[in-house]
PDB file of C-alpha atoms and ligand atoms in Angstrom:
ATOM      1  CA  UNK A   1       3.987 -51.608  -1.150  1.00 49.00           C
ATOM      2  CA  UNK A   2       6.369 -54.018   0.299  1.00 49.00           C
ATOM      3  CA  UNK A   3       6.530 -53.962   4.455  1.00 52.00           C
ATOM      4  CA  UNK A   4      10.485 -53.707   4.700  1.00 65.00           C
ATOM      5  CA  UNK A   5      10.279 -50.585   3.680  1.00 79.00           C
ATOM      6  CA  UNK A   6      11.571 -48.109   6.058  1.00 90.00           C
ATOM      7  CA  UNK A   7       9.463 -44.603   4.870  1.00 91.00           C
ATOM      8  CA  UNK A   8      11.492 -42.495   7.793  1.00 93.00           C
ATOM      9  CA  UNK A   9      14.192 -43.250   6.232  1.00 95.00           C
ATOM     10  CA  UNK A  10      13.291 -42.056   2.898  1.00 95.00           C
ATOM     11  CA  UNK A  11      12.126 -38.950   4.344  1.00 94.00           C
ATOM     12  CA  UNK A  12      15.393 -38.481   5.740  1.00 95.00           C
ATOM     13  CA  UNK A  13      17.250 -38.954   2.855  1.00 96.00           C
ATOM     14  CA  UNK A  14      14.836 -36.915   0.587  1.00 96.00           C
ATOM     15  CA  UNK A  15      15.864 -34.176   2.711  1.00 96.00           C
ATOM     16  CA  UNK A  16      19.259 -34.942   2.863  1.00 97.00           C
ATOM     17  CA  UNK A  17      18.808 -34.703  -1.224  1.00 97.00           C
ATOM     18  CA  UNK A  18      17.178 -31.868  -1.022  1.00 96.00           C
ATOM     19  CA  UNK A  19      13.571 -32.958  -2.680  1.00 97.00           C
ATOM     20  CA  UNK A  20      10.991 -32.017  -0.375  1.00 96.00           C
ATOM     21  CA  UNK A  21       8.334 -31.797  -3.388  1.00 97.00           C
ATOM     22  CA  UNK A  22       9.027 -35.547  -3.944  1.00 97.00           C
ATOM     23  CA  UNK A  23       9.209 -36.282   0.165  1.00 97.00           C
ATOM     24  CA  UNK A  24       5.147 -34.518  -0.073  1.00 95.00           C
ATOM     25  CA  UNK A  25       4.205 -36.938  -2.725  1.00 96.00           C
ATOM     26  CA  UNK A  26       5.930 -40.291  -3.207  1.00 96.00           C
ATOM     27  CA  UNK A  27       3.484 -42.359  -1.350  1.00 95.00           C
ATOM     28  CA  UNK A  28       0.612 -41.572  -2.936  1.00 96.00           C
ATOM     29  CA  UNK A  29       2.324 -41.946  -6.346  1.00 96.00           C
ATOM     30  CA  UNK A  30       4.276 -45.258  -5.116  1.00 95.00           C
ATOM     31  CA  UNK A  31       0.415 -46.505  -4.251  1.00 95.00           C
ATOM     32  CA  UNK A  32      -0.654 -45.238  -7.874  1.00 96.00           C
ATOM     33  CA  UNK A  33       1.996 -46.879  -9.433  1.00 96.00           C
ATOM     34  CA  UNK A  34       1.251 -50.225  -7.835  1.00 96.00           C
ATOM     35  CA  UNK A  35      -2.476 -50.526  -7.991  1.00 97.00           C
ATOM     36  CA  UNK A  36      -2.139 -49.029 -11.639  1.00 97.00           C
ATOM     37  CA  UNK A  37       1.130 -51.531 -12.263  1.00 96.00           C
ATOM     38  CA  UNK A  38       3.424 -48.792 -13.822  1.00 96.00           C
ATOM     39  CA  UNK A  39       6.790 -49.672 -14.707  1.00 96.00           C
ATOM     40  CA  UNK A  40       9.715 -48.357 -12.752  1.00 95.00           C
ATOM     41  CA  UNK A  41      11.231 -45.830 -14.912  1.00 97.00           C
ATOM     42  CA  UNK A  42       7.676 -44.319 -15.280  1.00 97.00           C
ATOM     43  CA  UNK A  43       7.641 -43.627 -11.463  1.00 97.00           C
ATOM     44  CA  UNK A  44      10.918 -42.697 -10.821  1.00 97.00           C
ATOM     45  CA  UNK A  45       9.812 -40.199 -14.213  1.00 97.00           C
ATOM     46  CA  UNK A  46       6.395 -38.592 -12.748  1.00 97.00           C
ATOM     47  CA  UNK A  47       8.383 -38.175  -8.983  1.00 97.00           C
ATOM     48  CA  UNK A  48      11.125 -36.117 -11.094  1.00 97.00           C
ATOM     49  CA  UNK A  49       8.986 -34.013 -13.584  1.00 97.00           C
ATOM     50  CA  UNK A  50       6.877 -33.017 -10.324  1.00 97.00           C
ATOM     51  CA  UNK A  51      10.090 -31.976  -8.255  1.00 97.00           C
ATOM     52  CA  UNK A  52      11.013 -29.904 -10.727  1.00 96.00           C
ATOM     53  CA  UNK A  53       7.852 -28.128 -11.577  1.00 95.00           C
ATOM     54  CA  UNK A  54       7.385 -27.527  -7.738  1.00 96.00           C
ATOM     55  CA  UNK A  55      11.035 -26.385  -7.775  1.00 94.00           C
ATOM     56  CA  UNK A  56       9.952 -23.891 -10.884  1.00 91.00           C
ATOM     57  CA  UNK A  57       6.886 -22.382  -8.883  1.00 92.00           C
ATOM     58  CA  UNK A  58       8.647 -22.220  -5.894  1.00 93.00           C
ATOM     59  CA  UNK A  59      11.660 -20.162  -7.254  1.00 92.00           C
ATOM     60  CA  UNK A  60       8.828 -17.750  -9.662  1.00 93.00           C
ATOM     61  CA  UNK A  61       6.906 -17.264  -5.993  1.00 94.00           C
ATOM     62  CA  UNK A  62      10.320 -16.122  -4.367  1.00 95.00           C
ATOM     63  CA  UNK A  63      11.480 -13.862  -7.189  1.00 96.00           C
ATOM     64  CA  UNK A  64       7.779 -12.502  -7.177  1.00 97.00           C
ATOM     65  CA  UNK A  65       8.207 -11.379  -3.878  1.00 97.00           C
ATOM     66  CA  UNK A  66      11.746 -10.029  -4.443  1.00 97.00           C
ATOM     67  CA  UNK A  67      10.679  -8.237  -7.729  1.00 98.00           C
ATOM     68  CA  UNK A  68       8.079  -5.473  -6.207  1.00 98.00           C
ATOM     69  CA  UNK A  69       6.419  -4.983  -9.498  1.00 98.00           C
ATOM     70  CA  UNK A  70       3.082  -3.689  -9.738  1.00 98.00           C
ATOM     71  CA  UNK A  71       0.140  -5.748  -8.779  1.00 97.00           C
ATOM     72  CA  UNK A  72      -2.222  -6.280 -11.359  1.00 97.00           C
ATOM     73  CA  UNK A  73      -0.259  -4.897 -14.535  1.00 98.00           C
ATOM     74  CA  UNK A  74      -0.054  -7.989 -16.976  1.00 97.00           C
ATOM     75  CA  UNK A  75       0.487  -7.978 -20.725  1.00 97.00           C
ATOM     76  CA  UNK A  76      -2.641  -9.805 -21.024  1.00 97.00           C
ATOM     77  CA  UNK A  77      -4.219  -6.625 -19.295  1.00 96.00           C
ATOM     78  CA  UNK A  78      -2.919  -4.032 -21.390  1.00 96.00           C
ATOM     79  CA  UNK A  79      -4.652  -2.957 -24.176  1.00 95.00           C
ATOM     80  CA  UNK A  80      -2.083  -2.599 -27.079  1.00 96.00           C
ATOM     81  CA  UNK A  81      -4.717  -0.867 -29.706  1.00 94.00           C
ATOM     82  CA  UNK A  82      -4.388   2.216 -27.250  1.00 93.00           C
ATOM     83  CA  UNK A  83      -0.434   2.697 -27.923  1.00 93.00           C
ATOM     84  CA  UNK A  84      -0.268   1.730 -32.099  1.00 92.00           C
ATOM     85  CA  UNK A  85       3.462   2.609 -32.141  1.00 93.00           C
ATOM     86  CA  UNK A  86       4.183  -0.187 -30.047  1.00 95.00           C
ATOM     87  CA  UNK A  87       3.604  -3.729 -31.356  1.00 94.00           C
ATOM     88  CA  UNK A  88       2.433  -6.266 -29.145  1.00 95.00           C
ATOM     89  CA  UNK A  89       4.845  -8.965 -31.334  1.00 95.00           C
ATOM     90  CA  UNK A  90       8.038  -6.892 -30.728  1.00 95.00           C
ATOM     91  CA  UNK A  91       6.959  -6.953 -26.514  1.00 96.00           C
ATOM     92  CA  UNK A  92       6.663 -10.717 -26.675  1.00 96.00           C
ATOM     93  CA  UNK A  93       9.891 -10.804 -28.616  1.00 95.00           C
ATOM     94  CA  UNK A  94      11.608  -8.913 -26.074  1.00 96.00           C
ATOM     95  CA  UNK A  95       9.648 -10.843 -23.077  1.00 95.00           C
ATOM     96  CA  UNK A  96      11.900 -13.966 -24.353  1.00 90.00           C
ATOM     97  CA  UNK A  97      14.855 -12.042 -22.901  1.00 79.00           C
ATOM     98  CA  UNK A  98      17.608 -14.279 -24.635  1.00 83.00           C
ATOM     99  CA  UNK A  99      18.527 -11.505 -27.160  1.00 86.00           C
ATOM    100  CA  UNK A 100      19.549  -8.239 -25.335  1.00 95.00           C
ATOM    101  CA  UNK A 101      19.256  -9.620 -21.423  1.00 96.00           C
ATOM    102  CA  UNK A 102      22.252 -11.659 -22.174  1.00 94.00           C
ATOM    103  CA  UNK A 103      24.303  -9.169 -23.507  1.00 93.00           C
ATOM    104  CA  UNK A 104      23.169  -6.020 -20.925  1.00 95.00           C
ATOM    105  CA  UNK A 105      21.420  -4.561 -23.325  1.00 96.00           C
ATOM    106  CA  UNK A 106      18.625  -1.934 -22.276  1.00 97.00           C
ATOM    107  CA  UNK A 107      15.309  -0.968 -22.765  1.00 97.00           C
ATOM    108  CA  UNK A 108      13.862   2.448 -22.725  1.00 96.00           C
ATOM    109  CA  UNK A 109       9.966   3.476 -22.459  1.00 96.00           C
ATOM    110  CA  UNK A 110       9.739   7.232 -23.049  1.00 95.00           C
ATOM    111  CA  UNK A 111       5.984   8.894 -23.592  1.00 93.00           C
ATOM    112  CA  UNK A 112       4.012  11.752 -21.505  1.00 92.00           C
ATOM    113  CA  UNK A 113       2.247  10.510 -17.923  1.00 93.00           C
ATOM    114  CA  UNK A 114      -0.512   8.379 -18.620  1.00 93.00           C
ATOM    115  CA  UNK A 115       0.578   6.701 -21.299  1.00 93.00           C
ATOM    116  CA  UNK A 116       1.183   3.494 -19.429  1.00 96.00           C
ATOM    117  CA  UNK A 117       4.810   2.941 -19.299  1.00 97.00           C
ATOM    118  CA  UNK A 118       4.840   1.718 -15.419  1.00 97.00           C
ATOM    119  CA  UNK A 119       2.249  -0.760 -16.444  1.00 98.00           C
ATOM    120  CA  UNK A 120       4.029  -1.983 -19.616  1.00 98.00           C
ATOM    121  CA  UNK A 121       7.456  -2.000 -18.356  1.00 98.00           C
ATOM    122  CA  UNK A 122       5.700  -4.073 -15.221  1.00 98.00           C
ATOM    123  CA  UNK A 123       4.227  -6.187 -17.150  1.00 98.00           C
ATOM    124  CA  UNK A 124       7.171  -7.056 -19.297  1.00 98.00           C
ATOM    125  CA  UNK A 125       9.202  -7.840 -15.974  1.00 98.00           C
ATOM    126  CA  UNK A 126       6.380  -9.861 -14.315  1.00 97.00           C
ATOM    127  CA  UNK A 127       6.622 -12.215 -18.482  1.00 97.00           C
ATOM    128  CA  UNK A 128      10.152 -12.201 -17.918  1.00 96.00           C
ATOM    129  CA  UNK A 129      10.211 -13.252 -14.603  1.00 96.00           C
ATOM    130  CA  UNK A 130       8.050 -16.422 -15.378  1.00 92.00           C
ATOM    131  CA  UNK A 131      10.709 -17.262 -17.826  1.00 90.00           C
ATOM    132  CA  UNK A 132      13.039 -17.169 -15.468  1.00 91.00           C
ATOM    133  CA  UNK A 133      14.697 -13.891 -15.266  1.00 95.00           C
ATOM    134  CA  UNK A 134      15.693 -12.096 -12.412  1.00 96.00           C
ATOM    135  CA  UNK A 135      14.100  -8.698 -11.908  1.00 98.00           C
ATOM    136  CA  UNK A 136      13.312  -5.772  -9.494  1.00 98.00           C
ATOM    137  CA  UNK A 137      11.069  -2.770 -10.172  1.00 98.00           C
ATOM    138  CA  UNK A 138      11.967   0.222  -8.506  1.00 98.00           C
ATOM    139  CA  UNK A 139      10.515   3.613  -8.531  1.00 96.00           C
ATOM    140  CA  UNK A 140      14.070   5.850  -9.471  1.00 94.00           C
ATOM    141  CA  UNK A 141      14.142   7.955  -6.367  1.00 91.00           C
ATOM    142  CA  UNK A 142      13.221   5.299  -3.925  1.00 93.00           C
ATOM    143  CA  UNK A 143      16.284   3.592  -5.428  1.00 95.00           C
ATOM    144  CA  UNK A 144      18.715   7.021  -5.645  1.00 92.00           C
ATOM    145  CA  UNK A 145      17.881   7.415  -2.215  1.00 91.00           C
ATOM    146  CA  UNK A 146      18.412   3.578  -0.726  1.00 94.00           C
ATOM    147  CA  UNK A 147      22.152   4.051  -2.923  1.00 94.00           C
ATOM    148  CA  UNK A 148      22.877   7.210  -1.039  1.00 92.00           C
ATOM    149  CA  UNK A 149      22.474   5.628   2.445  1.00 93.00           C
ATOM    150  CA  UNK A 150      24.741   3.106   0.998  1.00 95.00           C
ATOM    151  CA  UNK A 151      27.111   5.730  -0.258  1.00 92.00           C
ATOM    152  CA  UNK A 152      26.934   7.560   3.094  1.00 92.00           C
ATOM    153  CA  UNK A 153      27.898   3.900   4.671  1.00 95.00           C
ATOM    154  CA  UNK A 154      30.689   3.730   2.204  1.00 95.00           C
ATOM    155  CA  UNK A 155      29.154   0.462   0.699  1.00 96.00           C
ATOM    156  CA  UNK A 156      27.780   1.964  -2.326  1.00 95.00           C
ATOM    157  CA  UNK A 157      29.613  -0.479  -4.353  1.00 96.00           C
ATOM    158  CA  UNK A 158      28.361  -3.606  -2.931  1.00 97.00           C
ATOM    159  CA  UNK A 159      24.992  -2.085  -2.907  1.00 97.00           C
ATOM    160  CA  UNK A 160      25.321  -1.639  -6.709  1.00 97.00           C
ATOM    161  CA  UNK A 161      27.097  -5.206  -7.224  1.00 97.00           C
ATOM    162  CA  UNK A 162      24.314  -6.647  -4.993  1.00 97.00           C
ATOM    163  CA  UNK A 163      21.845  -5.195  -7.905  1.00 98.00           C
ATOM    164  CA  UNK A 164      23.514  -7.420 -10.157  1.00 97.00           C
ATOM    165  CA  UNK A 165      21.939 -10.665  -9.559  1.00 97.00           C
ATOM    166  CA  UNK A 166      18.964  -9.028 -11.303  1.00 98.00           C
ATOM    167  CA  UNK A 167      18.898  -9.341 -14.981  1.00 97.00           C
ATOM    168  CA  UNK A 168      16.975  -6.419 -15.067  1.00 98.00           C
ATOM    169  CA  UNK A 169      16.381  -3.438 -13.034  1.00 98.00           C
ATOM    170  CA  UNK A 170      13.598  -1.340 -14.165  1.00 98.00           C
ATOM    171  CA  UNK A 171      14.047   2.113 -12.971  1.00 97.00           C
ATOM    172  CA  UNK A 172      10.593   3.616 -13.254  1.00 97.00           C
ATOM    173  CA  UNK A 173      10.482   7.372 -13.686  1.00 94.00           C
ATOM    174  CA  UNK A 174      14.017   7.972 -14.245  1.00 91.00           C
ATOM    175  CA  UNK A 175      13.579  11.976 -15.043  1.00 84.00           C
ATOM    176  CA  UNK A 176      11.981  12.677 -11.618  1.00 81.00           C
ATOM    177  CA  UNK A 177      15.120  12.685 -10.182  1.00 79.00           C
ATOM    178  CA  UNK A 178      15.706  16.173  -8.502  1.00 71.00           C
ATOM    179  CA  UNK A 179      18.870  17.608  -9.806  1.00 65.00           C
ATOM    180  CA  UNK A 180      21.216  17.302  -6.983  1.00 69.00           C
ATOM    181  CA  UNK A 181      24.391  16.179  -7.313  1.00 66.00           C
ATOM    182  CA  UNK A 182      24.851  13.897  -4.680  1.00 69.00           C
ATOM    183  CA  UNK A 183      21.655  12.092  -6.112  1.00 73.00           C
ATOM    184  CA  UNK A 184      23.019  11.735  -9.370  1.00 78.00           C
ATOM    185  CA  UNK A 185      26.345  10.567  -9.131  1.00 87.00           C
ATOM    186  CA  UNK A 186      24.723   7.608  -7.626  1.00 91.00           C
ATOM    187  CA  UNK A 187      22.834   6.714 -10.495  1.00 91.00           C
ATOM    188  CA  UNK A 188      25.959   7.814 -12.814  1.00 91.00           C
ATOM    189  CA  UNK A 189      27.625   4.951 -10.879  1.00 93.00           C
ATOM    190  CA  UNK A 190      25.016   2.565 -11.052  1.00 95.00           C
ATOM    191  CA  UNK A 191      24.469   3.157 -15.456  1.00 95.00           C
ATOM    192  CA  UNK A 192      28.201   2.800 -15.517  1.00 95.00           C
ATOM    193  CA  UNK A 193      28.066  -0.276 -13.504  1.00 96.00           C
ATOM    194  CA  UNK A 194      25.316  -1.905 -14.979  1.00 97.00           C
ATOM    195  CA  UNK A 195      27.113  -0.642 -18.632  1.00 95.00           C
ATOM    196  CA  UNK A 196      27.277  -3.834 -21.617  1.00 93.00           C
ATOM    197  CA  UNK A 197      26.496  -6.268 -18.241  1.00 94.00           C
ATOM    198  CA  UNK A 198      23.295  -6.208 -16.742  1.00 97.00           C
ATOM    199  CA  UNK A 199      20.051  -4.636 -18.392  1.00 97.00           C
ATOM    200  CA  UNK A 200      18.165  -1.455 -17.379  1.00 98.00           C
ATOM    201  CA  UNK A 201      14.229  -0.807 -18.317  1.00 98.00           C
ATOM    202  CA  UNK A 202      14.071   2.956 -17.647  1.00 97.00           C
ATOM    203  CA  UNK A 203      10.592   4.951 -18.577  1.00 96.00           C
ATOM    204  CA  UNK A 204      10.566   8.358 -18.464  1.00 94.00           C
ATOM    205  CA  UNK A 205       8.184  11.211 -19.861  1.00 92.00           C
ATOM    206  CA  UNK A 206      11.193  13.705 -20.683  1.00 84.00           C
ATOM    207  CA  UNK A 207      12.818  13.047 -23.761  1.00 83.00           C
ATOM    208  CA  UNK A 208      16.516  12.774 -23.558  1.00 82.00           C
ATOM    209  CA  UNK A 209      17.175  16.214 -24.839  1.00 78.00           C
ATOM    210  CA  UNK A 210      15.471  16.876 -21.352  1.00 81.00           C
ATOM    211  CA  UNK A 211      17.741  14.727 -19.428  1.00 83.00           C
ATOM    212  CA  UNK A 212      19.974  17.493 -18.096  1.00 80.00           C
ATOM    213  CA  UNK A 213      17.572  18.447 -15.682  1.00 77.00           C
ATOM    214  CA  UNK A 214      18.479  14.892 -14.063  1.00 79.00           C
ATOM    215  CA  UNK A 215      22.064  15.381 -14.109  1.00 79.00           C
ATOM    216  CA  UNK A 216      23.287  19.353 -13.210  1.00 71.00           C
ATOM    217  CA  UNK A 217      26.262  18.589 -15.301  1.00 82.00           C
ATOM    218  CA  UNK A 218      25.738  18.051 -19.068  1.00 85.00           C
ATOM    219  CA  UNK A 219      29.232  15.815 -19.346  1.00 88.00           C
ATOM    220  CA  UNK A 220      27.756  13.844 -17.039  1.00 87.00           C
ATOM    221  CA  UNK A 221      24.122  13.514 -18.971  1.00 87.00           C
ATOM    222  CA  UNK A 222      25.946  13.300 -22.384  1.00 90.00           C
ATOM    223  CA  UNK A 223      27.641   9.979 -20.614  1.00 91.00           C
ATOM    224  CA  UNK A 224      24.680   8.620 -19.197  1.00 91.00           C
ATOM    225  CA  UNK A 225      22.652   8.691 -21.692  1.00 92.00           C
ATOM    226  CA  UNK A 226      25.636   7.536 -24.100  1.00 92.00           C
ATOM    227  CA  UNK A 227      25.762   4.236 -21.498  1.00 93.00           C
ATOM    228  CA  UNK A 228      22.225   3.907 -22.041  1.00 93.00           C
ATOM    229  CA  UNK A 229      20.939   4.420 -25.461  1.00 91.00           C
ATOM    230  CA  UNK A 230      24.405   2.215 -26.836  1.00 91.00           C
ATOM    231  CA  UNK A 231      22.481  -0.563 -26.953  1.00 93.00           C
ATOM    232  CA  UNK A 232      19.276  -0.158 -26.125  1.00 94.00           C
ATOM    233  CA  UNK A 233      15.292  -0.246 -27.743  1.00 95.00           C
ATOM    234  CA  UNK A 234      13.542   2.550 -27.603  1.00 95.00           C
ATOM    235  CA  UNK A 235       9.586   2.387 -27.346  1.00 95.00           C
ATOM    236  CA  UNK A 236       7.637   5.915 -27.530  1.00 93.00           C
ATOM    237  CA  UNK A 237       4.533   5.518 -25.912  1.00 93.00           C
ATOM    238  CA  UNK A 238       3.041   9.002 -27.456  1.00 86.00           C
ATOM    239  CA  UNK A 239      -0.187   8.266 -26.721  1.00 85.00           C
ATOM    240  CA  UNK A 240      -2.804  10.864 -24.518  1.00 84.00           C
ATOM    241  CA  UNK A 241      -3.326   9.595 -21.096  1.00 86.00           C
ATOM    242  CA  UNK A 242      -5.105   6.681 -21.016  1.00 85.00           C
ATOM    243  CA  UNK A 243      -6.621   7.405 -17.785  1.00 78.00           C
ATOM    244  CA  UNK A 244      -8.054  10.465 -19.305  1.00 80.00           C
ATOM    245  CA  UNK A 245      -8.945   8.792 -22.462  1.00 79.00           C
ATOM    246  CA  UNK A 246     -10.695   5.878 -20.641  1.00 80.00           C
ATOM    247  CA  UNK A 247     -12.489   8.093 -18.195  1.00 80.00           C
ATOM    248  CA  UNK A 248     -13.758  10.301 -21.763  1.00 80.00           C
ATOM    249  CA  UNK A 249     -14.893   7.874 -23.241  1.00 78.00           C
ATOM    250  CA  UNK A 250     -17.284   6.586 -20.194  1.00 79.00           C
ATOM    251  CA  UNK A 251     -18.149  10.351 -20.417  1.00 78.00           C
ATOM    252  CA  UNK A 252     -19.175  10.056 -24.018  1.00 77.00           C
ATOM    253  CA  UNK A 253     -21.086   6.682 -23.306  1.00 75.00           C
ATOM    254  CA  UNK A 254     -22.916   8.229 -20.318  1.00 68.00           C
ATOM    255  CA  UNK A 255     -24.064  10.639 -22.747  1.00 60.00           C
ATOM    256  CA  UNK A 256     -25.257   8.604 -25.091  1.00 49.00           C
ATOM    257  CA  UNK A 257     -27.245   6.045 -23.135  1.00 47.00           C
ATOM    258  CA  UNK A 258     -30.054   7.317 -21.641  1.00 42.00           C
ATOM    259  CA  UNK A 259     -30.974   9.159 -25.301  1.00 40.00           C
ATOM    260  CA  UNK A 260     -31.210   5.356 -26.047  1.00 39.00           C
ATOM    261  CA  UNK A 261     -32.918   4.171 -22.851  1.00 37.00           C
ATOM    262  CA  UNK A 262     -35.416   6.385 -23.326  1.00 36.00           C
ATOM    263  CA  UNK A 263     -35.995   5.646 -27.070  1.00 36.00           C
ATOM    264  CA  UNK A 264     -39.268   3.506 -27.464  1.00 37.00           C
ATOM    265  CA  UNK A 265     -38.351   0.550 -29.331  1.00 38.00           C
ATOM    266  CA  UNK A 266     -39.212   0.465 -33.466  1.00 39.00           C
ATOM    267  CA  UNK A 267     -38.862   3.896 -34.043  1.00 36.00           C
ATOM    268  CA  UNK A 268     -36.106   4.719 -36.260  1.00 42.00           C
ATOM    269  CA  UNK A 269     -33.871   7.716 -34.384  1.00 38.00           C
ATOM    270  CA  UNK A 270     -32.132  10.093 -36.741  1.00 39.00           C
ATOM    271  CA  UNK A 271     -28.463  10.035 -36.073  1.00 43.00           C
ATOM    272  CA  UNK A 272     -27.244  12.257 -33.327  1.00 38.00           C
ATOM    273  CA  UNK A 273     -25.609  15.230 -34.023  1.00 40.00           C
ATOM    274  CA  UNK A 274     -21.684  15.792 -32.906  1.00 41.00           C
ATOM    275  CA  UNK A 275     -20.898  16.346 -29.605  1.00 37.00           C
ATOM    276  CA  UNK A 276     -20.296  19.996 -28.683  1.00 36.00           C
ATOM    277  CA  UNK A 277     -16.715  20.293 -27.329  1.00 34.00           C
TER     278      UNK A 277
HETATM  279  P1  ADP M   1       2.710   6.160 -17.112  1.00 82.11           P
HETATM  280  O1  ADP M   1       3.617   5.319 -16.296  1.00 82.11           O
HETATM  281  O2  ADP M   1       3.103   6.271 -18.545  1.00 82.11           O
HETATM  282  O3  ADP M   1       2.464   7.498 -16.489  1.00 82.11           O
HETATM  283  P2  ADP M   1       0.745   4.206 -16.292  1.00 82.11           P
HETATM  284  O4  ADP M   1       1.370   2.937 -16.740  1.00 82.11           O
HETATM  285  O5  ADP M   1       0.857   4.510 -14.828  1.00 82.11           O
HETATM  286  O6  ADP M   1       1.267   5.432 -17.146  1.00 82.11           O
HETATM  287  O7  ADP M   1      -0.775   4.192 -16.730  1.00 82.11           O
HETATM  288  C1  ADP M   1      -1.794   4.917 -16.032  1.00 82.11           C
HETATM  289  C2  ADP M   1      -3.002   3.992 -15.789  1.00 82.11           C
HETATM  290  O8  ADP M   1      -3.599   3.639 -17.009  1.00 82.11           O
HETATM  291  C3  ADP M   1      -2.609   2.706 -15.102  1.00 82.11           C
HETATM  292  O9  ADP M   1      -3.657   2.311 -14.255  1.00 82.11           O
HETATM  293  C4  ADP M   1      -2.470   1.733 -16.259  1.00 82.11           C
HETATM  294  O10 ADP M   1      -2.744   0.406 -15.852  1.00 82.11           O
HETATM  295  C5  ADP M   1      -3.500   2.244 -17.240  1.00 82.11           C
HETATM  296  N1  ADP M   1      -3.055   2.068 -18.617  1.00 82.11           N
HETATM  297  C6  ADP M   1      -2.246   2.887 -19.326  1.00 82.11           C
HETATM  298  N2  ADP M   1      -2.084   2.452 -20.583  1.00 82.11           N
HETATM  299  C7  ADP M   1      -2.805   1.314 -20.678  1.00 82.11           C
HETATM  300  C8  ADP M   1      -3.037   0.390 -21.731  1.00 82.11           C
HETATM  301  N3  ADP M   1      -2.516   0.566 -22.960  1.00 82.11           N
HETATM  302  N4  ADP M   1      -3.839  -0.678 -21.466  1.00 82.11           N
HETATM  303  C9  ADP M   1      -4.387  -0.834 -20.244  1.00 82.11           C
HETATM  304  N5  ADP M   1      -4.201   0.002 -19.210  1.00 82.11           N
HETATM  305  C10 ADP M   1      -3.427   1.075 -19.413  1.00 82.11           C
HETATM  306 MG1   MG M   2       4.570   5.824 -14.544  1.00 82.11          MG
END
């Protein structure tokens, strides 16, 4: 490296630019590129590409921590055989976002507890999110309740326009929502808000015929759900409880093994006869 150089400098101004990723590495890759003799373009390339990947980890690291979704719920963790109504191509499909985030479109999980809407819609957020997307998680009454401190501050509108830089707000267990009036007029105004602009995931176990318990007055469900369902998908996760089902089936293997354990090896072992139920 030549000895006029002035490296403080550079710092300076790399910070003045706004490049601290590049201010980290450029001297090792300025000594790489000498000893190894790269040309300059390929240099000023490789200083680039790796500002810009720190900048994309950086930025999926803050909306991580902004987003609250549930630790440990991936796509790649979720078994799909379990819910067969649901394909695993129309989730990735959806996890590219372009097609109904851009328009405020919506998405709606509906199934009994168990089924593992939380951890699929989750999921789905933490694959959008590493696309880029914006998105918070929110457990529905947490959320009612923050919005009715707001309301009681008379800021409820900025609270629900501050919602808006998220592409997507999942609202998980919408229909535990007590029915109180107060409580639901907030949401009412956030639905209407969010309306054809910015995308809702909602999963709920009460089918929509149901939803009237959330809102006391049925105008006001026959509107919200109007908002919502307009454009939306609909996934049913009608599947038992996979909790239940999971913790069965160790049942049924603890059943089975010592039978086998204790079965001296070449002799043949007639099959076993049904499980009483
Ligand atoms: P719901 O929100 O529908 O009540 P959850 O998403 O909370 O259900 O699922 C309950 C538990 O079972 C969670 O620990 C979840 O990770 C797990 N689970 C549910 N469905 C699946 C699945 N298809 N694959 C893997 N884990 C699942
Ligand atoms: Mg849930």
């Amino acid at each position: 490296m030549s000895h006029d150089f002035d490296a403080t400098r550079l710092s300076l101004l790399l910070n003045d630019l706004r490049l601290p990723a590049i201010k980290q590495i450029w001297s090792s890759f300025a000594e790489r590129s000498d000893t190894e003799g790269w040309p300059a373009a390929r240099l000023l390339m490789a200083l680039a590409e790796h500002e810009i990947a720190e900048r994309d980890r950086r930025r999926v690291e803050r909306h991580l921590r902004e987003a609250r979704l549930l630790p440990g719920k991936t796509l790649e963790n979720f078994d799909f055989d379990a819910v067969p109504m649901v394909s695993r191509a129309h989730v990735s499909a959806l996890c590219a976002g372009d097609g109904w985030l851009r328009n405020g479109a919506n998405l709606i999980l509906l199934g009994p507890p168990g089924g593992g809407k939380s951890h699929l819609s989750s999921a789905i957020g933490l694959s959008l999110l590493e696309t880029g997307w914006k998105v918070l998680f929110a457990r529905t009454t947490d959320l009612v309740q923050r919005l009715q401190v707001a309301r009681r501050e008379l800021a409820l509108e900025s609270a629900i326009n501050r919602l808006h830089r998220f592409d997507l707000l999942i609202l998980d267990d919408f229909a535990y929502v007590s029915k109180n009036q107060a409580e639901t007029s907030v949401l009412f105004e956030l639905i209407s808000a969010r309306y054809e602009n910015r995308s809702l995931l909602i999963t709920a176990n009460q089918p929509f015929g149901d939803w009237n318990k959330v809102f006391p007055d049925p105008a006001m469900t026959l509107a919200a759900v109007d908002r919502l369902v307009h454009h939306s998908t609909i996934l049913e996760l009608n599947v038992e409880s996979y909790r239940r089902r999971t913790a069965l089936e160790r049942k049924q293997q603890g059943k089975g093994r010592p039978a086998t354990m204790a079965t001296p090896k070449n002799v043949s072992v007639p099959p076993r006869p049904e499980d009483p139920q």
